[in-house]
């Protein structure tokens, strides 16, 4: 099975597990269609990853998760030369991490790149980790089956 097909299975599985049946969301459907198109024309695994990250962000937005990628917890602009600890309920804390110790560390450079929807190959892993971290409360403890298929194929 081709990698794009496996990525498409991932899209379907995430959408099915998170959204209630018969709930209409026009913006998300458009993002879903765009992700399918992007996967169809993707030339590399990184192109596929970028398509998935954009869809995951749209899904989170539709779910009401407001990821403000432009300012930190204190209302200061995200700086490209800092690292941030992300807490799903509170936002991004700049280094040093005093207020909270749980969360996920991401670079300010990658946050700014994604906020501006600028593709950055070196940020793909950080974006994947951040968006998985945000989706995990909605997906529950059951593993994504499409991921297992992808790992088995590779």
XYZ file of C-alpha atoms in Angstrom:
154
model
C 0.000 0.000 0.000
C 1.370 3.455 -0.888
C 2.426 5.924 1.779
C -0.163 8.476 0.653
C -2.901 5.856 1.060
C -1.718 5.113 4.594
C -1.725 8.835 5.364
C -5.279 8.961 4.002
C -6.266 6.135 6.358
C -4.815 8.193 9.196
C -6.928 11.202 8.140
C -10.076 9.079 8.067
C -9.363 7.390 11.388
C -8.621 10.612 13.266
C -11.687 12.323 11.824
C -13.916 9.328 12.611
C -12.659 8.892 16.172
C -12.923 12.550 17.118
C -16.011 13.866 15.351
C -19.527 12.810 16.146
C -21.468 11.218 13.298
C -23.798 13.532 11.394
C -22.146 16.724 12.608
C -21.540 19.099 9.746
C -18.468 21.313 9.769
C -17.928 23.061 6.456
C -14.513 24.536 7.268
C -13.187 21.205 8.477
C -14.571 19.399 5.447
C -12.728 21.864 3.223
C -9.515 21.233 5.185
C -10.142 17.486 4.871
C -10.587 17.764 1.094
C -7.452 19.905 0.843
C -5.468 17.347 2.851
C -6.582 14.578 0.487
C -5.553 16.688 -2.501
C -2.197 17.527 -0.906
C -1.570 13.833 -0.243
C -2.467 12.949 -3.830
C 0.087 15.377 -5.255
C 2.763 14.882 -2.597
C 6.174 13.878 -3.869
C 7.905 13.136 -0.576
C 7.183 11.877 2.904
C 7.755 15.426 4.170
C 5.050 16.737 1.817
C 2.697 14.140 3.299
C 3.636 15.136 6.841
C 2.975 18.823 6.061
C -0.478 17.946 4.681
C -1.312 15.968 7.837
C -0.110 18.717 10.195
C -2.240 21.359 8.462
C -5.301 19.109 8.727
C -4.624 18.310 12.400
C -4.399 22.026 13.153
C -7.723 22.643 11.378
C -9.283 19.777 13.317
C -8.081 21.192 16.627
C -9.402 24.628 15.687
C -12.775 23.092 14.834
C -12.778 21.325 18.219
C -12.286 24.672 19.958
C -8.625 24.246 20.862
C -7.256 27.738 20.386
C -3.539 27.329 19.786
C -2.177 30.847 19.838
C 1.187 30.391 18.172
C 2.049 34.088 18.207
C 2.160 34.935 21.937
C 3.273 33.133 25.069
C 1.398 32.665 28.355
C 2.466 36.145 29.496
C 1.226 37.857 26.328
C 4.716 38.379 24.922
C 5.403 37.639 21.235
C 6.899 34.213 20.538
C 10.636 34.674 19.967
C 12.526 32.642 17.378
C 15.537 32.267 19.675
C 13.663 30.806 22.676
C 12.226 27.422 23.545
C 8.765 27.110 25.030
C 7.053 24.611 27.267
C 3.529 24.025 25.994
C 0.779 23.184 28.444
C -2.472 22.253 26.731
C -4.661 24.306 29.072
C -2.354 27.280 29.623
C -0.313 27.825 26.481
C 3.384 28.428 25.893
C 5.807 29.211 28.733
C 9.197 30.674 27.756
C 12.453 29.349 29.188
C 13.212 29.120 32.045
C 10.126 27.034 32.799
C 9.130 28.224 36.275
C 5.328 28.133 36.338
C 4.789 24.565 35.205
C 6.891 21.475 34.605
C 4.519 19.317 32.569
C 4.034 19.732 28.873
C 5.972 19.613 25.647
C 9.013 21.701 24.685
C 8.993 23.367 21.249
C 11.172 25.992 19.609
C 9.925 29.506 19.031
C 11.253 29.353 15.481
C 9.027 26.371 14.664
C 6.027 27.995 16.349
C 6.462 31.103 14.212
C 6.909 29.065 11.058
C 3.674 27.162 11.662
C 1.778 30.291 12.717
C 2.643 31.767 9.319
C 1.973 28.439 7.534
C 5.525 28.397 6.214
C 6.742 24.916 5.430
C 9.946 24.086 7.299
C 11.405 20.613 6.970
C 13.435 20.924 10.175
C 10.252 21.736 12.152
C 8.173 18.762 10.998
C 9.053 16.597 14.027
C 8.261 19.376 16.501
C 4.938 20.128 14.792
C 4.039 16.437 14.807
C 4.819 16.141 18.527
C 2.882 19.318 19.375
C -0.224 18.385 17.401
C -0.239 14.788 18.682
C 0.047 16.144 22.215
C -2.973 18.379 21.574
C -5.026 15.623 19.892
C -4.317 12.965 22.525
C -7.093 13.994 24.961
C -9.621 13.680 22.119
C -8.301 10.376 20.803
C -8.139 8.561 24.124
C -5.777 5.732 24.957
C -6.453 3.490 21.963
C -3.591 3.670 19.469
C -4.141 4.957 15.957
C -4.318 1.853 13.776
C -3.093 3.664 10.662
C 0.188 4.425 12.467
C 0.725 0.724 13.134
C 0.072 -0.049 9.457
C 2.506 2.676 8.407
C 5.248 1.339 10.692
C 4.680 -2.211 9.468
C 4.917 -1.113 5.810
C 8.172 0.731 6.414
